[in-house]
Tab-separated table of C-alpha atoms in Angstrom:
chain	number	residue	atom	x	y	z
J	1	MET	CA	-65.167	-46.278	16.317
J	2	GLU	CA	-61.456	-48.078	14.083
J	3	LYS	CA	-58.873	-45.932	15.576
J	4	PRO	CA	-56.418	-44.911	12.310
J	5	ASN	CA	-53.492	-46.925	11.294
J	6	PRO	CA	-50.158	-45.030	12.210
J	7	SER	CA	-47.866	-46.668	9.241
J	8	LEU	CA	-46.979	-45.203	7.030
J	9	SER	CA	-47.433	-46.122	2.607
J	10	PRO	CA	-44.954	-47.442	1.273
J	11	GLN	CA	-45.149	-44.614	-1.187
J	12	LEU	CA	-45.147	-42.201	1.757
J	13	LEU	CA	-41.837	-44.146	2.935
J	14	LEU	CA	-39.623	-43.697	-0.091
J	15	LEU	CA	-41.087	-40.073	-0.409
J	16	LEU	CA	-39.552	-39.079	2.906
J	17	LEU	CA	-36.522	-41.661	2.088
J	18	LEU	CA	-35.637	-39.321	-1.274
J	19	VAL	CA	-36.437	-35.989	0.496
J	20	ILE	CA	-33.719	-37.169	3.299
J	21	VAL	CA	-30.894	-37.899	1.280
J	22	THR	CA	-31.829	-34.960	-1.128
J	23	ALA	CA	-31.170	-32.122	1.896
J	24	SER	CA	-28.035	-34.443	3.477
J	25	SER	CA	-26.369	-34.288	0.214
J	26	ARG	CA	-27.111	-30.980	-0.482
J	27	CYS	CA	-26.323	-30.416	3.352
J	28	ARG	CA	-22.300	-31.400	2.640
J	29	ALA	CA	-22.452	-29.505	-0.587
J	30	GLU	CA	-22.595	-26.476	0.983
J	31	ASN	CA	-20.532	-27.007	3.577
J	32	ASN	CA	-17.932	-29.074	0.753
J	33	VAL	CA	-17.954	-25.732	-1.151
J	34	VAL	CA	-18.967	-22.782	1.162
J	35	GLY	CA	-15.847	-24.267	3.707
J	36	GLY	CA	-13.161	-24.597	1.155
J	37	ARG	CA	-13.085	-28.021	1.045
J	38	GLY	CA	-14.733	-29.006	-2.489
J	39	LYS	CA	-14.016	-31.872	-4.201
J	40	GLN	CA	-9.867	-32.335	-3.403
J	41	SER	CA	-8.471	-32.760	0.471
J	42	SER	CA	-7.778	-30.470	2.944
J	43	SER	CA	-3.733	-31.242	2.135
J	44	SER	CA	-2.420	-29.844	-1.225
J	45	SER	CA	0.933	-31.052	-3.472
J	46	SER	CA	1.965	-27.500	-4.107
J	47	GLY	CA	2.448	-26.707	-0.291
J	48	VAL	CA	1.369	-23.072	-0.929
J	49	ALA	CA	-0.625	-21.123	1.222
J	50	PHE	CA	-2.758	-18.875	-0.818
J	51	PHE	CA	-4.584	-15.512	0.309
J	52	ILE	CA	-6.882	-14.138	-0.954
J	53	PHE	CA	-8.787	-10.194	0.055
J	54	GLY	CA	-10.921	-7.711	-2.201
J	55	ASP	CA	-14.161	-6.784	-3.358
J	56	SER	CA	-16.852	-9.609	-5.072
J	57	PHE	CA	-14.537	-10.416	-7.778
J	58	LEU	CA	-12.949	-12.222	-5.608
J	59	ASP	CA	-15.557	-13.303	-2.577
J	60	ALA	CA	-16.162	-16.221	-1.401
J	61	GLY	CA	-19.325	-15.703	0.863
J	62	ASN	CA	-17.921	-13.530	3.215
J	63	ASN	CA	-20.590	-11.205	3.352
J	64	ASN	CA	-22.622	-14.508	4.012
J	65	TYR	CA	-22.051	-14.057	7.665
J	66	ILE	CA	-22.141	-10.192	8.412
J	67	ASN	CA	-25.147	-7.987	8.683
J	68	THR	CA	-24.847	-6.245	5.007
J	69	THR	CA	-28.133	-5.682	2.028
J	70	THR	CA	-28.625	-8.208	-0.059
J	71	LEU	CA	-27.080	-5.614	-2.351
J	72	ASP	CA	-23.769	-6.812	-1.753
J	73	GLN	CA	-25.392	-10.434	-1.416
J	74	ALA	CA	-25.167	-13.523	-3.647
J	75	ASN	CA	-26.251	-16.109	-1.261
J	76	PHE	CA	-29.917	-16.445	-3.663
J	77	PRO	CA	-30.665	-18.018	-6.679
J	78	PRO	CA	-29.685	-18.033	-9.726
J	79	TYR	CA	-26.861	-16.958	-8.087
J	80	GLY	CA	-24.446	-20.350	-8.170
J	81	ARG	CA	-26.472	-22.755	-10.740
J	82	THR	CA	-24.363	-23.562	-13.726
J	83	PHE	CA	-21.492	-25.409	-11.180
J	84	PHE	CA	-21.798	-25.394	-7.726
J	85	ASN	CA	-26.024	-25.951	-9.005
J	86	PHE	CA	-26.848	-23.383	-5.693
J	87	PRO	CA	-25.777	-20.031	-4.185
J	88	THR	CA	-22.548	-20.336	-2.428
J	89	GLY	CA	-22.241	-15.998	-1.648
J	90	ARG	CA	-19.986	-15.689	-5.045
J	91	PHE	CA	-21.344	-13.175	-7.411
J	92	SER	CA	-21.203	-15.582	-10.331
J	93	ASP	CA	-23.031	-18.345	-11.718
J	94	GLY	CA	-20.617	-20.334	-10.863
J	95	ARG	CA	-16.354	-20.331	-10.025
J	96	LEU	CA	-14.384	-16.868	-9.176
J	97	LEU	CA	-10.835	-16.636	-10.284
J	98	PRO	CA	-9.655	-17.705	-7.221
J	99	ASP	CA	-11.362	-21.266	-7.228
J	100	PHE	CA	-9.132	-22.031	-11.018
J	101	ILE	CA	-6.109	-20.739	-9.089
J	102	ALA	CA	-6.449	-22.867	-6.976
J	103	LYS	CA	-7.377	-26.228	-8.718
J	104	TYR	CA	-4.428	-24.780	-10.926
J	105	ALA	CA	-2.042	-25.042	-7.965
J	106	LYS	CA	-3.570	-28.500	-6.682
J	107	LEU	CA	-5.140	-26.496	-4.069
J	108	PRO	CA	-8.635	-27.008	-1.954
J	109	LEU	CA	-10.986	-24.513	-2.612
J	110	ILE	CA	-10.242	-21.628	-1.008
J	111	PRO	CA	-12.431	-21.009	2.471
J	112	PRO	CA	-13.890	-17.521	3.781
J	113	PHE	CA	-12.773	-16.744	6.907
J	114	LEU	CA	-15.938	-16.080	8.239
J	115	LYS	CA	-17.516	-19.240	6.912
J	116	PRO	CA	-18.890	-20.678	11.205
J	117	GLY	CA	-17.018	-24.228	12.413
J	118	ASN	CA	-13.833	-23.161	10.534
J	119	ASN	CA	-11.110	-23.326	12.313
J	120	ILE	CA	-6.655	-22.856	11.474
J	121	ASN	CA	-6.557	-25.967	9.873
J	122	ASP	CA	-9.647	-25.142	7.588
J	123	MET	CA	-7.090	-22.575	6.852
J	124	ALA	CA	-3.318	-23.721	6.943
J	125	MET	CA	-3.634	-23.555	3.075
J	126	GLY	CA	-4.855	-20.088	2.954
J	127	ALA	CA	-8.121	-18.040	3.472
J	128	ASN	CA	-10.317	-15.886	1.645
J	129	PHE	CA	-10.870	-12.359	3.241
J	130	ALA	CA	-12.380	-9.891	0.503
J	131	SER	CA	-15.842	-8.877	0.873
J	132	ALA	CA	-18.286	-7.511	-2.274
J	133	GLY	CA	-18.512	-3.884	-1.884
J	134	ALA	CA	-15.831	-3.384	-0.297
J	135	GLY	CA	-12.649	-0.705	-1.025
J	136	ALA	CA	-9.502	0.408	-0.126
J	137	LEU	CA	-11.374	3.010	1.993
J	138	VAL	CA	-12.540	2.406	5.436
J	139	GLU	CA	-15.868	4.872	3.959
J	140	THR	CA	-16.954	2.978	1.513
J	141	PHE	CA	-19.928	1.623	1.738
J	142	GLN	CA	-18.640	1.578	5.289
J	143	GLY	CA	-21.102	-0.573	7.715
J	144	ASP	CA	-21.684	-2.847	5.550
J	145	VAL	CA	-18.371	-4.676	4.549
J	146	ILE	CA	-14.990	-5.837	5.019
J	147	ASP	CA	-13.275	-2.796	4.607
J	148	LEU	CA	-9.339	-3.712	3.219
J	149	GLN	CA	-7.973	-2.525	7.348
J	150	THR	CA	-10.725	-4.889	8.338
J	151	GLN	CA	-9.758	-8.061	6.381
J	152	LEU	CA	-6.699	-7.239	6.420
J	153	GLY	CA	-6.732	-7.232	10.514
J	154	ASN	CA	-8.764	-10.582	9.760
J	155	MET	CA	-4.631	-12.500	8.770
J	156	LYS	CA	-3.563	-11.781	11.407
J	157	LYS	CA	-6.082	-13.860	13.463
J	158	VAL	CA	-5.252	-16.545	10.972
J	159	GLY	CA	-0.618	-15.888	11.088
J	160	LYS	CA	-1.968	-15.661	14.933
J	161	GLY	CA	-3.722	-19.135	15.098
J	162	LEU	CA	-1.240	-20.730	12.624
J	163	ARG	CA	1.617	-19.949	14.870
J	164	ASN	CA	-0.551	-21.530	18.336
J	165	LYS	CA	-0.712	-24.269	15.850
J	166	LEU	CA	2.311	-25.009	14.088
J	167	GLY	CA	5.096	-22.885	16.458
J	168	LYS	CA	7.384	-19.522	15.065
J	169	GLU	CA	9.115	-22.278	12.214
J	170	GLU	CA	6.349	-23.449	10.640
J	171	ARG	CA	3.757	-20.124	11.464
J	172	ASP	CA	6.879	-17.911	9.573
J	173	ALA	CA	7.589	-20.704	6.289
J	174	LYS	CA	3.728	-20.729	5.350
J	175	ILE	CA	3.316	-16.837	5.769
J	176	SER	CA	6.665	-16.430	3.936
J	177	GLY	CA	6.148	-19.118	1.134
J	178	GLY	CA	1.879	-17.940	0.697
J	179	VAL	CA	0.853	-15.987	-2.584
J	180	TYR	CA	-0.630	-12.745	-1.600
J	181	MET	CA	-4.216	-11.771	-3.747
J	182	PHE	CA	-5.915	-8.584	-3.781
J	183	SER	CA	-8.692	-6.827	-6.339
J	184	ILE	CA	-9.382	-3.080	-5.082
J	185	GLY	CA	-10.632	0.019	-5.890
J	186	SER	CA	-13.697	-0.059	-8.121
J	187	ASN	CA	-16.273	0.538	-4.805
J	188	ASP	CA	-14.335	3.444	-4.081
J	189	TYR	CA	-14.206	4.856	-7.056
J	190	MET	CA	-18.177	4.015	-8.490
J	191	SER	CA	-19.920	4.513	-5.126
J	192	PRO	CA	-19.801	7.880	-5.013
J	193	PHE	CA	-22.647	7.242	-8.267
J	194	LEU	CA	-24.062	4.262	-6.882
J	195	THR	CA	-25.283	6.452	-3.049
J	196	ASN	CA	-25.064	9.735	-4.876
J	197	SER	CA	-23.639	10.968	-1.698
J	198	SER	CA	-22.639	14.738	-1.954
J	199	SER	CA	-20.346	13.849	1.008
J	200	SER	CA	-17.790	11.517	-0.304
J	201	LEU	CA	-14.337	12.788	-0.563
J	202	LEU	CA	-14.299	12.139	-4.056
J	203	PHE	CA	-16.187	15.133	-4.744
J	204	HIS	CA	-13.768	17.099	-1.577
J	205	THR	CA	-11.207	16.651	-3.587
J	206	SER	CA	-8.985	15.920	-7.054
J	207	SER	CA	-9.092	12.961	-7.928
J	208	SER	CA	-5.579	12.745	-8.511
J	209	ARG	CA	-5.158	12.746	-5.225
J	210	PHE	CA	-8.668	10.841	-4.597
J	211	VAL	CA	-6.666	7.982	-6.115
J	212	ALA	CA	-3.185	8.273	-4.662
J	213	MET	CA	-5.169	7.804	-1.217
J	214	VAL	CA	-7.025	4.196	-2.241
J	215	LEU	CA	-4.127	3.412	-3.556
J	216	ALA	CA	-1.882	4.751	-0.585
J	217	ASN	CA	-4.390	2.530	1.465
J	218	LEU	CA	-3.731	-0.949	-0.666
J	219	THR	CA	-0.130	-0.371	-0.327
J	220	ALA	CA	0.322	0.061	3.577
J	221	VAL	CA	-1.880	-3.471	3.601
J	222	VAL	CA	1.245	-5.257	1.393
J	223	LYS	CA	3.812	-3.391	3.286
J	224	ASP	CA	2.440	-5.024	6.859
J	225	ILE	CA	1.358	-7.691	5.441
J	226	TYR	CA	5.918	-7.668	3.612
J	227	ASP	CA	6.600	-7.214	7.470
J	228	MET	CA	4.757	-10.210	8.828
J	229	GLY	CA	6.599	-12.053	6.158
J	230	GLY	CA	4.715	-12.277	2.981
J	231	ARG	CA	7.054	-11.601	-0.159
J	232	LYS	CA	4.683	-13.029	-3.588
J	233	PHE	CA	1.782	-11.180	-4.357
J	234	VAL	CA	-1.004	-10.937	-7.372
J	235	PHE	CA	-3.241	-7.684	-7.888
J	236	MET	CA	-6.238	-7.704	-10.571
J	237	ASN	CA	-6.220	-3.600	-12.066
J	238	VAL	CA	-9.576	-2.069	-12.009
J	239	PRO	CA	-11.741	-2.678	-15.168
J	240	THR	CA	-13.440	0.193	-17.288
J	241	LEU	CA	-15.728	0.739	-15.046
J	242	GLY	CA	-17.892	3.170	-17.320
J	243	CYS	CA	-18.117	-0.362	-19.434
J	244	LEU	CA	-20.033	-1.997	-16.868
J	245	PRO	CA	-23.962	-3.087	-17.456
J	246	ALA	CA	-24.560	-1.353	-14.229
J	247	MET	CA	-22.362	1.810	-14.519
J	248	ARG	CA	-23.124	2.761	-18.755
J	249	LEU	CA	-27.138	2.288	-17.520
J	250	LEU	CA	-26.740	4.486	-15.349
J	251	MET	CA	-24.858	7.156	-16.866
J	252	LYS	CA	-27.387	7.317	-19.392
J	253	ASN	CA	-24.230	7.636	-21.713
J	254	PRO	CA	-26.229	9.155	-25.744
J	255	ASN	CA	-24.444	6.636	-27.921
J	256	GLY	CA	-25.110	4.013	-26.041
J	257	LYS	CA	-21.391	3.516	-25.714
J	258	CYS	CA	-18.791	3.002	-22.127
J	259	TYR	CA	-19.143	6.291	-20.046
J	260	GLU	CA	-15.749	7.139	-20.386
J	261	GLU	CA	-15.319	10.084	-17.854
J	262	GLN	CA	-15.838	10.438	-14.316
J	263	VAL	CA	-15.524	6.876	-13.042
J	264	SER	CA	-13.892	5.525	-16.043
J	265	GLU	CA	-10.542	8.115	-16.392
J	266	LEU	CA	-9.853	7.173	-12.370
J	267	ALA	CA	-10.372	3.666	-13.170
J	268	LYS	CA	-7.558	4.638	-15.704
J	269	LEU	CA	-5.395	7.285	-13.146
J	270	HIS	CA	-5.473	4.192	-10.927
J	271	ASN	CA	-3.875	1.919	-13.577
J	272	ALA	CA	-1.794	4.009	-14.820
J	273	ARG	CA	-0.519	4.187	-11.150
J	274	LEU	CA	-0.226	0.798	-9.782
J	275	SER	CA	1.353	-0.321	-12.867
J	276	THR	CA	4.167	2.678	-13.516
J	277	VAL	CA	4.704	3.913	-9.656
J	278	VAL	CA	3.129	1.856	-7.407
J	279	LEU	CA	3.646	-2.074	-7.742
J	280	PRO	CA	7.829	-1.078	-9.208
J	281	ARG	CA	8.740	1.260	-6.122
J	282	LEU	CA	7.748	-1.747	-3.683
J	283	ALA	CA	9.345	-4.600	-5.833
J	284	ARG	CA	12.218	-1.563	-5.235
J	285	GLU	CA	12.542	-0.483	-1.281
J	286	LEU	CA	11.154	-4.283	-0.111
J	287	LYS	CA	13.595	-7.339	-0.231
J	288	GLY	CA	12.520	-10.691	-2.234
J	289	PHE	CA	9.427	-8.530	-3.358
J	290	LYS	CA	7.318	-10.622	-5.675
J	291	TYR	CA	4.472	-9.621	-8.004
J	292	SER	CA	2.049	-10.637	-10.738
J	293	LEU	CA	-0.425	-7.648	-12.452
J	294	PHE	CA	-2.852	-8.907	-14.014
J	295	ASP	CA	-4.739	-6.376	-17.095
J	296	PHE	CA	-8.152	-7.190	-15.443
J	297	SER	CA	-9.281	-4.475	-17.575
J	298	THR	CA	-7.459	-5.279	-21.135
J	299	SER	CA	-8.850	-8.726	-20.350
J	300	LEU	CA	-12.100	-7.699	-19.864
J	301	HIS	CA	-12.620	-5.244	-23.141
J	302	ARG	CA	-10.828	-7.751	-25.544
J	303	ARG	CA	-13.838	-10.200	-24.666
J	304	MET	CA	-16.316	-7.171	-24.422
J	305	THR	CA	-15.044	-5.844	-28.023
J	306	HIS	CA	-14.944	-8.986	-29.618
J	307	PRO	CA	-16.411	-11.324	-27.767
J	308	SER	CA	-16.364	-14.064	-31.006
J	309	ASN	CA	-12.303	-14.773	-30.604
J	310	TYR	CA	-13.297	-16.517	-27.277
J	311	GLY	CA	-16.388	-18.203	-27.499
J	312	LEU	CA	-18.733	-16.452	-26.609
J	313	LYS	CA	-21.356	-14.766	-28.130
J	314	GLU	CA	-22.883	-11.612	-25.803
J	315	GLY	CA	-19.894	-9.462	-24.516
J	316	GLU	CA	-21.750	-6.215	-23.492
J	317	GLU	CA	-25.495	-7.652	-22.220
J	318	ALA	CA	-25.597	-9.259	-18.805
J	319	CYS	CA	-27.491	-13.140	-18.482
J	320	CYS	CA	-29.109	-11.993	-15.278
J	321	GLY	CA	-30.875	-8.711	-14.566
J	322	THR	CA	-33.235	-5.897	-16.706
J	323	GLY	CA	-33.153	-2.977	-18.655
J	324	LYS	CA	-30.940	-2.449	-21.486
J	325	TRP	CA	-27.383	-4.510	-20.865
J	326	ARG	CA	-29.829	-6.201	-17.919
J	327	GLY	CA	-28.267	-2.668	-16.083
J	328	ILE	CA	-30.422	-3.127	-13.632
J	329	ASP	CA	-29.044	-4.782	-10.425
J	330	SER	CA	-31.977	-6.807	-9.817
J	331	CYS	CA	-30.272	-11.108	-10.409
J	332	GLY	CA	-32.462	-12.831	-8.317
J	333	GLY	CA	-34.971	-10.193	-6.908
J	334	LYS	CA	-34.093	-9.095	-4.219
J	335	ARG	CA	-32.218	-6.214	-4.906
J	336	SER	CA	-35.696	-4.919	-7.112
J	337	VAL	CA	-38.704	-3.078	-5.900
J	338	LYS	CA	-40.373	-5.517	-8.658
J	339	LYS	CA	-39.021	-8.643	-7.345
J	340	GLU	CA	-38.155	-9.475	-11.553
J	341	PHE	CA	-35.115	-10.186	-13.064
J	342	GLU	CA	-34.837	-12.209	-16.447
J	343	VAL	CA	-31.794	-14.857	-16.794
J	344	CYS	CA	-30.411	-16.228	-20.115
J	345	ASN	CA	-30.870	-19.887	-21.253
J	346	ASN	CA	-26.711	-20.349	-21.605
J	347	PRO	CA	-24.549	-17.911	-19.440
J	348	THR	CA	-21.668	-19.979	-20.947
J	349	GLU	CA	-22.015	-17.403	-23.754
J	350	TYR	CA	-21.956	-14.423	-21.887
J	351	LEU	CA	-18.717	-12.016	-20.593
J	352	PHE	CA	-20.830	-10.777	-17.638
J	353	TRP	CA	-23.316	-12.293	-15.659
J	354	ASP	CA	-25.335	-10.113	-13.544
J	355	SER	CA	-24.870	-6.238	-14.218
J	356	PHE	CA	-21.569	-5.725	-12.449
J	357	HIS	CA	-19.820	-9.284	-12.372
J	358	LEU	CA	-18.619	-12.233	-14.901
J	359	THR	CA	-19.565	-15.412	-15.889
J	360	ASP	CA	-18.375	-18.957	-14.642
J	361	THR	CA	-16.700	-18.673	-18.167
J	362	ALA	CA	-14.922	-15.768	-18.581
J	363	TYR	CA	-13.240	-15.902	-14.965
J	364	HIS	CA	-12.019	-19.806	-16.352
J	365	GLN	CA	-10.702	-17.965	-19.130
J	366	MET	CA	-9.338	-15.508	-17.705
J	367	ALA	CA	-7.326	-17.750	-14.488
J	368	ARG	CA	-5.805	-19.866	-17.665
J	369	GLU	CA	-4.677	-16.238	-19.304
J	370	ILE	CA	-2.850	-15.098	-16.142
J	371	TRP	CA	-1.566	-18.784	-14.969
J	372	ASN	CA	1.014	-19.859	-17.383
J	373	PRO	CA	0.270	-16.631	-20.867
J	374	THR	CA	-0.548	-17.554	-24.584
J	375	PRO	CA	-0.668	-14.822	-26.725
J	376	PRO	CA	-4.681	-13.527	-28.139
J	377	PRO	CA	-6.071	-13.767	-31.478
J	378	SER	CA	-4.718	-10.753	-33.116
J	379	SER	CA	-7.341	-8.890	-34.152
J	380	THR	CA	-7.822	-7.549	-30.203
J	381	ILE	CA	-4.864	-6.338	-30.085
J	382	THR	CA	-4.176	-2.273	-30.462
J	383	LYS	CA	-2.023	0.399	-30.284
J	384	THR	CA	-2.988	0.623	-26.871
J	385	SER	CA	-3.721	-2.265	-25.623
J	386	PRO	CA	-0.720	-4.357	-24.638
J	387	LEU	CA	0.395	-7.829	-26.065
J	388	ALA	CA	1.033	-9.495	-22.445
J	389	ILE	CA	-2.071	-9.261	-19.954
J	390	VAL	CA	0.104	-10.557	-17.144
J	391	GLY	CA	3.210	-9.660	-14.910
J	392	PRO	CA	6.403	-9.625	-14.385
J	393	TYR	CA	5.126	-12.893	-12.981
J	394	THR	CA	3.076	-15.228	-14.749
J	395	LEU	CA	1.159	-17.009	-11.477
J	396	HIS	CA	2.382	-20.436	-13.077
J	397	GLN	CA	5.640	-19.242	-12.001
J	398	LEU	CA	5.116	-17.486	-8.665
J	399	PHE	CA	3.507	-19.886	-7.400
J	400	HIS	CA	6.444	-22.181	-8.385
J	401	ALA	CA	8.423	-19.720	-6.804
J	402	ALA	CA	6.511	-20.351	-3.491
J	403	ILE	CA	7.127	-23.738	-3.213
J	404	HIS	CA	11.117	-23.213	-4.591
J	405	HIS	CA	10.880	-20.122	-1.956
């Protein structure tokens, strides 16, 4: 019997070569993007380190590497589809605010702290500690996320590593010259309603006291970073949570409008105290403390009510999900029993990417707003919405101050 010819046909060899090249290219891209290097070099002309804390509005992929539920992960399609062309763990079709800010500051993409293979050299220009679902309170989605206090602990590990690598003097200069960004509070206020947990602290104390606890925990972390040497901070306030597609659907407001009670009232109280009490007090008490407060709530609301003024076609319905407003958090099919979801054809026309989060386009616009602001369209300004979306420093001013600290 004639033995089969073990050689491969030219066509099959070409196919195998294409598969290997494609897989290799994707692997390199994932390492570069998720690892934080992107297309830019690991050195920066600004020399300013950028450290990021908070929740899914800022998480660049830390939750990819913890034992959590798919509710707190975005490491599957169609996440990442319009910019990276694959999921990175960011809750968007593309980039987040810190990615654009890093670009404007001439920094590489900032790597998630938990990315395997990271070393202290990768974090010399900063690190992203944020975790989707995280809150200022340890109890918020406890066990499934990296809470703010733990994120601070991870920052201290980076500080120690920098000292071992660079020496005390250069490490101190890196920390004091750094910029520290926070987005925290949304999950603290939403989680009691999302989990329907009667044991939540919220249901056993007043709204005022609950908000005070959240802000006290944030303040304590900021002071710890200040004690490490940090002086320049960026804060996002909390969006009107009852306007997020998922919360609108959950709260079942009969008139179909944003749900203005309970969760939205907590957000308003948080924002008022953050802007008028907490941050001004820190600026008075801490010598050299400088900050930018991004009015995320107003920026989001303007785009919801006047999407066309920002080049958007849809300001309320999400691009990815199911149900009314696509408010069922089913994007990617891994969070729903039926494994079904819908996704729009053009995310660049949408404000919301999924039931809670924004598109690459929206984040890009907002990053421009807070880096070097221009006056918003006059039709979006009301008596109750401020003209300025960021202050007292713009992010450009803050990073410039960091360079010349």
